[in-house]
Amino acid sequence: MSAGADSVEHVIERWGRERVLALAPDASSRPAAAEVAGPAKWRSTGCDGCAVWGEFQGGGRSSYRVSVDLSEPAFRCPCPSRKAPCKHALGLLLLWSDGDVAEDAPPAPVAEWLARHRDRTVRAPDGRAAGGEAPVRSPKTAEQRERRVAAGLEELDRWLRDQVAQGLAHADRAPGTVWDDVARRLVDAQAGALASQVRELGSLPADGRLERLLEEYSLLRLLVTAFRRRDELPEPLRATVRSRVGFTVSQEEVLAGAKVRDRWYVAGCRDVEQDRLIARRVWLRGQDTGRSALVLSFAAPGRALDASLAVGDTVDAELAFYPGALPLRALVAARHAAPVRRPPRGTTVAGLLREHADALARDPWLERWPAVLAGVRPARDDAGRPYLVDADGAALPLRRADVWRLCSVSGGRPFTVSGEWSPRGLVPLSAWQEEEGAVVL
Amino acid sequence: VSAWSEHVTAALLGTQRRPVPPLDEAPAGPAEPAARLLDQAALLTVRRRAGWRPVTAEPVAPAPAESAPLVPSDAAERLRRILSGEHARVLAEWLDAAARTGRRVPPRLLPELLHKGRSDRALRPSIARAAGRRGVWLAMRNVDWAYLVVASGGADVEDPEVWQTGTRAQRVAHLLRLRATDPTAARVTLSSTWAREPAPERARFLAAFERGLSLADEDFLEAALDDRGLEVRRIAADLLARLLGSAYAWRMTDRARACLRPEAGSPGGPKQAVTPLPDQALARPPVRIVAHPPEHHDEAMLRDGIPYHATERVGNRAGWLREILARTPLTTWTTLFGLPPARIAALPIATDGSGAPPDEHGRRDVHLGWARAAARQRDAAWARALLRGDDVLGDVPALVGLLDALPAGEREDATAEAVPRIEDHTDRLTVLERVPAPWAGALADVVIAALDAAVAGSTAGRFPADLCRLSGERLDPATAPRLDELAGRHPGYGPLSELAEVLRFRHDMLAELR
């Protein structure tokens, strides 16, 4: 696996349909794209190592010159759709994926667009970094921000104590907007991460809500206390506390730090809406180090999300971890070879729980932990709720109503399931089974 | 009461009303009760999360081992695309092509596939063939997919116990299976409970006799002609009409011979009706047929399945004539006229009385009657003869019946020959609907020509689009280049370029499943 392919690849190999369709901004885009992907509907198509272009001939008068820059990817299409990529760009990529686009030199307008567009990208790196405020510039502004955050957290602490003093039953009758108000004040105090955490309290499920509220309030106060004592904390824990509050670390800083090379199994991918953005969580699991990693990416609704890590692949890569007591979030710093497909290494249920307990000891605010469970079978309890049970008979609840695909793939026999674990249940994201290989659940 | 629930209760009511529960392991904290409660709760929360213990649950019983291999991965990927809505109508063809080579659907796609079969009954047999044992295993766990357990039958339907205890669908499946292997045993099984089955059940069970039908069934069917259930009587009469050499066939032959009479021509002289002796060939070949539709209807006719009021929009006498001819062995006519079917079908026909001029309606009644008989008796020679004339073209069921009666190798060319002669567009589509894929050779030529004409001409309505849709499902994918060419000549007509695309899609699909 240590083939010295350290050079960054500029020539991009042809993508599979799966990967193209992963760019679709919503479910309806997929069939729409497949529909416009017929070779008869395209003229003057071409591609080179890093771009694809062509002219779409719709029914009737419409005709669009479409270009795709594969490196980002970025799209250009003059159609009125506000989706990015639109069905024409996706359709063109599908056509290319099927091998129906011949190699060619880009015509002048395409070459110009590519040049202009790349120029812009270089000047504004990471324009879509998430939750990202502009990096702090001067020591004075930094100090100012530190003070504002501290004041905001003191106010949050007062509010939390007040809630508990009056009783949560009282809060339960309050409208859902109370958390929005608190969150807004935290935004003003520049504690962004904390603000979105508070806002989400408004959408807790009614079942067991008060208990959850007490859990969340107590952990929020723990964070306030930790921030108050930040100067006494060891450096890694201080980094954890700061990032949970909303201080960001630039990608450059992360990439400048130490890196971990491993064969990373892409265990699962989950898209959730967060602060009017779509956040994509990709969970990785090192096959040699046994380490877990989380690669986050964000996009506005209707925009393409990063699709560079395909679930089920094992990627020989170097990851740079964000600093913290429990380094979990990471960036892909370098890739060393094309991804391969091979069975992942998994743990037992007991192994997962031990890992999760260790992780909580280092980061008590941890919300979820990646699970790769080997040799588990689908199971049901007396009420018919779905579980996974391992060879030792230890069972975990599944937190998903539709488990039919999981059930079908296993056929009632042991297989490997990956997902997001929290004590509320395992959200299954992918499976590995001998006959079918990787399956997205 | 656990420390945690004590803390929840206190938080619920508020520390203004409730004291903070003690927690020994908590480090010395602030004096303010609310702050202390929150700090202790944080400790308990993390402890509870980190100390989560596994539970027990009953594993799902494993699925039986498969004998069929999976389809190749590119075929599986295409199935995924079809299931997600891309050219959704080719799903049945994909499934049948996979089943033909003894392969099955990958389990990850089964839930979506079984879901399709819920709303689309026509898909169910194809699903049952390609879903493997895993499909049935899965369907047994979800009531929405129970149809698959029934459709695939399996060992449990063969169990004789099913006849006594099964659901209606299972019992029909049991009987059908038994008819295919041992028709006598099936008849004995049905007789054992016949008297106590309700009429709708009797009708459904009797319909199973279509399989493995023989003269051994005659007595049972003859008795069923006196059944209380109307539908049972109808099915019994229809089945008897297929049994050449039965008493029923002889009764019909007697009625039929009174209806059609050959008239021998004599050179120069007036035409002369001949009344031949039974089973005796004519001395001189007949030159025309005189039809005498029955004057009266009687109980015996009713018992044999000839209703008083015809189901079609024709006069009663014409209706009776059609029914009688449709239920009479066709050998009656070759014997009576001493001619092969092709020559008989070419004879002019007059109604009521010699000397009357040949008439269109009489001819149509006689030919339709013969056509239905040919379909029932699967007589290829008669089917060929009747397809040569125009009388059957206007009646889609009769035409389709004749095409079905032809040997498989001839069917396509015969359809190609017949379709351009059908004037009504809806009828054309209905006939084409009945011809299974793939359409190649002469039929493909005819369909492509029809498409060209329909798109180029100002044909009103949905016909061109419907023909495109059907052709997309049925035309041999090898015709794709010709369709591309056609689409090129009619740019801007969407359904045609879609048709070319579907064909290419199917071409790739079938290549993957070869």
PDB file of C-alpha atoms in Angstrom, chain A residues 142-319:
ATOM      1  CA  ALA A 142      -8.889  38.543  19.762  1.00  0.00           C
ATOM      2  CA  GLU A 143      -8.880  39.848  23.279  1.00  0.00           C
ATOM      3  CA  GLN A 144     -12.110  41.690  22.654  1.00  0.00           C
ATOM      4  CA  ARG A 145     -13.779  38.567  21.386  1.00  0.00           C
ATOM      5  CA  GLU A 146     -12.540  36.515  24.332  1.00  0.00           C
ATOM      6  CA  ARG A 147     -14.181  38.991  26.675  1.00  0.00           C
ATOM      7  CA  ARG A 148     -17.468  39.029  24.801  1.00  0.00           C
ATOM      8  CA  VAL A 149     -17.644  35.250  24.741  1.00  0.00           C
ATOM      9  CA  ALA A 150     -16.884  35.059  28.460  1.00  0.00           C
ATOM     10  CA  ALA A 151     -19.647  37.567  29.202  1.00  0.00           C
ATOM     11  CA  GLY A 152     -22.076  35.668  26.964  1.00  0.00           C
ATOM     12  CA  LEU A 153     -21.327  32.415  28.767  1.00  0.00           C
ATOM     13  CA  GLU A 154     -21.876  34.015  32.175  1.00  0.00           C
ATOM     14  CA  GLU A 155     -25.272  35.142  30.945  1.00  0.00           C
ATOM     15  CA  LEU A 156     -26.033  31.634  29.692  1.00  0.00           C
ATOM     16  CA  ASP A 157     -25.028  30.244  33.088  1.00  0.00           C
ATOM     17  CA  ARG A 158     -27.443  32.600  34.853  1.00  0.00           C
ATOM     18  CA  TRP A 159     -30.214  31.568  32.495  1.00  0.00           C
ATOM     19  CA  LEU A 160     -29.515  27.850  33.040  1.00  0.00           C
ATOM     20  CA  ARG A 161     -29.524  28.203  36.843  1.00  0.00           C
ATOM     21  CA  ASP A 162     -32.691  30.209  36.615  1.00  0.00           C
ATOM     22  CA  GLN A 163     -34.390  27.452  34.585  1.00  0.00           C
ATOM     23  CA  VAL A 164     -33.506  24.803  37.146  1.00  0.00           C
ATOM     24  CA  ALA A 165     -34.442  27.013  40.080  1.00  0.00           C
ATOM     25  CA  GLN A 166     -37.928  27.609  38.644  1.00  0.00           C
ATOM     26  CA  GLY A 167     -38.307  24.018  37.488  1.00  0.00           C
ATOM     27  CA  LEU A 168     -38.105  22.481  34.021  1.00  0.00           C
ATOM     28  CA  ALA A 169     -41.821  21.640  34.077  1.00  0.00           C
ATOM     29  CA  HIS A 170     -42.281  25.382  33.883  1.00  0.00           C
ATOM     30  CA  ALA A 171     -39.934  25.598  30.870  1.00  0.00           C
ATOM     31  CA  ASP A 172     -41.773  22.767  29.199  1.00  0.00           C
ATOM     32  CA  ARG A 173     -44.851  24.942  28.847  1.00  0.00           C
ATOM     33  CA  ALA A 174     -42.860  27.798  27.350  1.00  0.00           C
ATOM     34  CA  PRO A 175     -42.920  28.273  23.572  1.00  0.00           C
ATOM     35  CA  GLY A 176     -40.131  26.716  21.514  1.00  0.00           C
ATOM     36  CA  THR A 177     -38.758  30.177  20.798  1.00  0.00           C
ATOM     37  CA  VAL A 178     -37.168  30.547  24.252  1.00  0.00           C
ATOM     38  CA  TRP A 179     -34.107  28.671  23.010  1.00  0.00           C
ATOM     39  CA  ASP A 180     -34.000  30.815  19.883  1.00  0.00           C
ATOM     40  CA  ASP A 181     -33.738  33.905  22.084  1.00  0.00           C
ATOM     41  CA  VAL A 182     -30.922  32.416  24.129  1.00  0.00           C
ATOM     42  CA  ALA A 183     -29.196  31.276  20.958  1.00  0.00           C
ATOM     43  CA  ARG A 184     -29.464  34.735  19.445  1.00  0.00           C
ATOM     44  CA  ARG A 185     -27.740  36.262  22.466  1.00  0.00           C
ATOM     45  CA  LEU A 186     -24.966  33.668  22.142  1.00  0.00           C
ATOM     46  CA  VAL A 187     -24.524  34.592  18.490  1.00  0.00           C
ATOM     47  CA  ASP A 188     -24.172  38.215  19.559  1.00  0.00           C
ATOM     48  CA  ALA A 189     -21.567  37.048  22.048  1.00  0.00           C
ATOM     49  CA  GLN A 190     -19.731  35.314  19.166  1.00  0.00           C
ATOM     50  CA  ALA A 191     -20.154  31.832  20.668  1.00  0.00           C
ATOM     51  CA  GLY A 192     -21.478  30.327  17.431  1.00  0.00           C
ATOM     52  CA  ALA A 193     -21.111  26.606  18.091  1.00  0.00           C
ATOM     53  CA  LEU A 194     -22.825  26.941  21.444  1.00  0.00           C
ATOM     54  CA  ALA A 195     -25.638  28.952  19.868  1.00  0.00           C
ATOM     55  CA  SER A 196     -26.547  26.247  17.390  1.00  0.00           C
ATOM     56  CA  GLN A 197     -26.422  23.626  20.128  1.00  0.00           C
ATOM     57  CA  VAL A 198     -28.925  25.637  22.169  1.00  0.00           C
ATOM     58  CA  ARG A 199     -31.151  26.240  19.139  1.00  0.00           C
ATOM     59  CA  GLU A 200     -31.435  22.501  18.563  1.00  0.00           C
ATOM     60  CA  LEU A 201     -32.935  22.062  22.032  1.00  0.00           C
ATOM     61  CA  GLY A 202     -36.156  23.401  20.548  1.00  0.00           C
ATOM     62  CA  SER A 203     -36.522  20.285  18.407  1.00  0.00           C
ATOM     63  CA  LEU A 204     -35.975  17.601  21.031  1.00  0.00           C
ATOM     64  CA  PRO A 205     -38.536  14.797  20.710  1.00  0.00           C
ATOM     65  CA  ALA A 206     -41.398  15.004  23.184  1.00  0.00           C
ATOM     66  CA  ASP A 207     -40.638  11.514  24.447  1.00  0.00           C
ATOM     67  CA  GLY A 208     -38.297  11.862  27.451  1.00  0.00           C
ATOM     68  CA  ARG A 209     -37.813  15.535  26.710  1.00  0.00           C
ATOM     69  CA  LEU A 210     -37.457  16.822  30.266  1.00  0.00           C
ATOM     70  CA  GLU A 211     -34.807  14.246  31.056  1.00  0.00           C
ATOM     71  CA  ARG A 212     -32.910  15.209  27.907  1.00  0.00           C
ATOM     72  CA  LEU A 213     -33.224  18.885  28.820  1.00  0.00           C
ATOM     73  CA  LEU A 214     -31.616  18.250  32.193  1.00  0.00           C
ATOM     74  CA  GLU A 215     -28.794  16.327  30.501  1.00  0.00           C
ATOM     75  CA  GLU A 216     -28.177  19.080  27.983  1.00  0.00           C
ATOM     76  CA  TYR A 217     -28.453  21.936  30.494  1.00  0.00           C
ATOM     77  CA  SER A 218     -26.024  20.230  32.861  1.00  0.00           C
ATOM     78  CA  LEU A 219     -23.492  19.687  30.067  1.00  0.00           C
ATOM     79  CA  LEU A 220     -23.905  23.316  28.945  1.00  0.00           C
ATOM     80  CA  ARG A 221     -23.111  24.477  32.447  1.00  0.00           C
ATOM     81  CA  LEU A 222     -20.152  22.086  32.523  1.00  0.00           C
ATOM     82  CA  LEU A 223     -18.878  23.831  29.410  1.00  0.00           C
ATOM     83  CA  VAL A 224     -19.383  27.264  30.958  1.00  0.00           C
ATOM     84  CA  THR A 225     -17.450  26.129  34.044  1.00  0.00           C
ATOM     85  CA  ALA A 226     -14.685  24.666  31.893  1.00  0.00           C
ATOM     86  CA  PHE A 227     -14.419  27.868  29.863  1.00  0.00           C
ATOM     87  CA  ARG A 228     -14.270  29.936  33.016  1.00  0.00           C
ATOM     88  CA  ARG A 229     -11.293  27.803  34.153  1.00  0.00           C
ATOM     89  CA  ARG A 230      -9.710  27.576  30.696  1.00  0.00           C
ATOM     90  CA  ASP A 231      -6.356  28.859  31.885  1.00  0.00           C
ATOM     91  CA  GLU A 232      -5.990  25.985  34.347  1.00  0.00           C
ATOM     92  CA  LEU A 233      -6.832  23.280  31.764  1.00  0.00           C
ATOM     93  CA  PRO A 234      -4.235  21.221  29.913  1.00  0.00           C
ATOM     94  CA  GLU A 235      -3.793  22.474  26.356  1.00  0.00           C
ATOM     95  CA  PRO A 236      -5.690  19.675  24.505  1.00  0.00           C
ATOM     96  CA  LEU A 237      -8.736  19.974  26.761  1.00  0.00           C
ATOM     97  CA  ARG A 238      -8.639  23.749  26.422  1.00  0.00           C
ATOM     98  CA  ALA A 239      -8.765  23.301  22.631  1.00  0.00           C
ATOM     99  CA  THR A 240     -11.781  21.023  23.001  1.00  0.00           C
ATOM    100  CA  VAL A 241     -13.582  23.557  25.190  1.00  0.00           C
ATOM    101  CA  ARG A 242     -12.779  26.445  22.866  1.00  0.00           C
ATOM    102  CA  SER A 243     -13.992  24.618  19.781  1.00  0.00           C
ATOM    103  CA  ARG A 244     -17.214  23.539  21.539  1.00  0.00           C
ATOM    104  CA  VAL A 245     -17.843  27.169  22.411  1.00  0.00           C
ATOM    105  CA  GLY A 246     -17.301  28.374  18.857  1.00  0.00           C
ATOM    106  CA  PHE A 247     -13.662  29.364  18.383  1.00  0.00           C
ATOM    107  CA  THR A 248     -12.506  28.001  15.070  1.00  0.00           C
ATOM    108  CA  VAL A 249      -9.127  26.795  13.965  1.00  0.00           C
ATOM    109  CA  SER A 250      -8.087  27.564  10.405  1.00  0.00           C
ATOM    110  CA  GLN A 251      -7.476  24.734   7.972  1.00  0.00           C
ATOM    111  CA  GLU A 252      -3.922  25.963   7.512  1.00  0.00           C
ATOM    112  CA  GLU A 253      -3.243  25.546  11.229  1.00  0.00           C
ATOM    113  CA  VAL A 254      -4.750  22.057  11.188  1.00  0.00           C
ATOM    114  CA  LEU A 255      -2.798  21.025   8.108  1.00  0.00           C
ATOM    115  CA  ALA A 256       0.392  22.375   9.677  1.00  0.00           C
ATOM    116  CA  GLY A 257       0.011  19.980  12.605  1.00  0.00           C
ATOM    117  CA  ALA A 258       0.962  16.310  12.904  1.00  0.00           C
ATOM    118  CA  LYS A 259      -0.643  13.860  10.506  1.00  0.00           C
ATOM    119  CA  VAL A 260      -1.783  10.281  10.873  1.00  0.00           C
ATOM    120  CA  ARG A 261      -1.358   7.965   7.915  1.00  0.00           C
ATOM    121  CA  ASP A 262      -3.509   4.877   7.791  1.00  0.00           C
ATOM    122  CA  ARG A 263      -5.768   2.882   5.532  1.00  0.00           C
ATOM    123  CA  TRP A 264      -9.020   4.648   6.427  1.00  0.00           C
ATOM    124  CA  TYR A 265     -12.266   2.741   5.985  1.00  0.00           C
ATOM    125  CA  VAL A 266     -15.120   5.110   5.058  1.00  0.00           C
ATOM    126  CA  ALA A 267     -17.669   3.734   7.505  1.00  0.00           C
ATOM    127  CA  GLY A 268     -20.599   6.041   6.916  1.00  0.00           C
ATOM    128  CA  CYS A 269     -21.895   9.310   5.626  1.00  0.00           C
ATOM    129  CA  ARG A 270     -24.796  11.292   7.001  1.00  0.00           C
ATOM    130  CA  ASP A 271     -26.235  14.607   5.879  1.00  0.00           C
ATOM    131  CA  VAL A 272     -28.078  16.733   8.420  1.00  0.00           C
ATOM    132  CA  GLU A 273     -29.496  20.217   8.251  1.00  0.00           C
ATOM    133  CA  GLN A 274     -27.784  22.573  10.624  1.00  0.00           C
ATOM    134  CA  ASP A 275     -28.108  26.347  10.805  1.00  0.00           C
ATOM    135  CA  ARG A 276     -29.621  26.574   7.324  1.00  0.00           C
ATOM    136  CA  LEU A 277     -26.701  24.601   5.920  1.00  0.00           C
ATOM    137  CA  ILE A 278     -26.431  20.956   5.032  1.00  0.00           C
ATOM    138  CA  ALA A 279     -23.671  19.372   7.097  1.00  0.00           C
ATOM    139  CA  ARG A 280     -22.156  16.137   5.863  1.00  0.00           C
ATOM    140  CA  ARG A 281     -20.537  13.889   8.431  1.00  0.00           C
ATOM    141  CA  VAL A 282     -18.188  11.273   7.005  1.00  0.00           C
ATOM    142  CA  TRP A 283     -16.915   8.746   9.543  1.00  0.00           C
ATOM    143  CA  LEU A 284     -13.547   7.095   9.013  1.00  0.00           C
ATOM    144  CA  ARG A 285     -11.924   4.235  10.824  1.00  0.00           C
ATOM    145  CA  GLY A 286      -8.177   3.510  10.628  1.00  0.00           C
ATOM    146  CA  GLN A 287      -7.552  -0.141   9.824  1.00  0.00           C
ATOM    147  CA  ASP A 288      -4.073  -0.173  11.385  1.00  0.00           C
ATOM    148  CA  THR A 289      -4.287   2.433  14.165  1.00  0.00           C
ATOM    149  CA  GLY A 290      -7.904   1.686  15.074  1.00  0.00           C
ATOM    150  CA  ARG A 291      -8.465   5.450  15.288  1.00  0.00           C
ATOM    151  CA  SER A 292     -11.746   7.123  14.446  1.00  0.00           C
ATOM    152  CA  ALA A 293     -12.055  10.302  12.432  1.00  0.00           C
ATOM    153  CA  LEU A 294     -14.821  12.635  11.335  1.00  0.00           C
ATOM    154  CA  VAL A 295     -14.576  14.669   8.138  1.00  0.00           C
ATOM    155  CA  LEU A 296     -17.126  17.478   8.048  1.00  0.00           C
ATOM    156  CA  SER A 297     -18.227  19.437   5.037  1.00  0.00           C
ATOM    157  CA  PHE A 298     -20.971  21.984   4.551  1.00  0.00           C
ATOM    158  CA  ALA A 299     -23.018  23.365   1.701  1.00  0.00           C
ATOM    159  CA  ALA A 300     -26.017  25.589   1.279  1.00  0.00           C
ATOM    160  CA  PRO A 301     -29.214  23.633   0.514  1.00  0.00           C
ATOM    161  CA  GLY A 302     -29.353  22.838  -3.182  1.00  0.00           C
ATOM    162  CA  ARG A 303     -25.552  22.954  -3.523  1.00  0.00           C
ATOM    163  CA  ALA A 304     -23.279  19.980  -4.044  1.00  0.00           C
ATOM    164  CA  LEU A 305     -21.602  18.450  -1.021  1.00  0.00           C
ATOM    165  CA  ASP A 306     -18.110  17.048  -0.960  1.00  0.00           C
ATOM    166  CA  ALA A 307     -18.270  13.556  -2.453  1.00  0.00           C
ATOM    167  CA  SER A 308     -14.601  12.699  -2.387  1.00  0.00           C
ATOM    168  CA  LEU A 309     -14.952   9.988   0.271  1.00  0.00           C
ATOM    169  CA  ALA A 310     -17.197   7.152  -0.908  1.00  0.00           C
ATOM    170  CA  VAL A 311     -18.766   4.903   1.724  1.00  0.00           C
ATOM    171  CA  GLY A 312     -17.244   1.420   1.676  1.00  0.00           C
ATOM    172  CA  ASP A 313     -13.887   2.521   0.266  1.00  0.00           C
ATOM    173  CA  THR A 314     -10.644   2.058   2.130  1.00  0.00           C
ATOM    174  CA  VAL A 315      -8.415   5.054   1.468  1.00  0.00           C
ATOM    175  CA  ASP A 316      -4.688   5.178   2.059  1.00  0.00           C
ATOM    176  CA  ALA A 317      -4.415   8.755   3.297  1.00  0.00           C
ATOM    177  CA  GLU A 318      -2.894  11.132   5.787  1.00  0.00           C
ATOM    178  CA  LEU A 319      -5.328  12.883   8.082  1.00  0.00           C
TER     179      LEU A 319
END
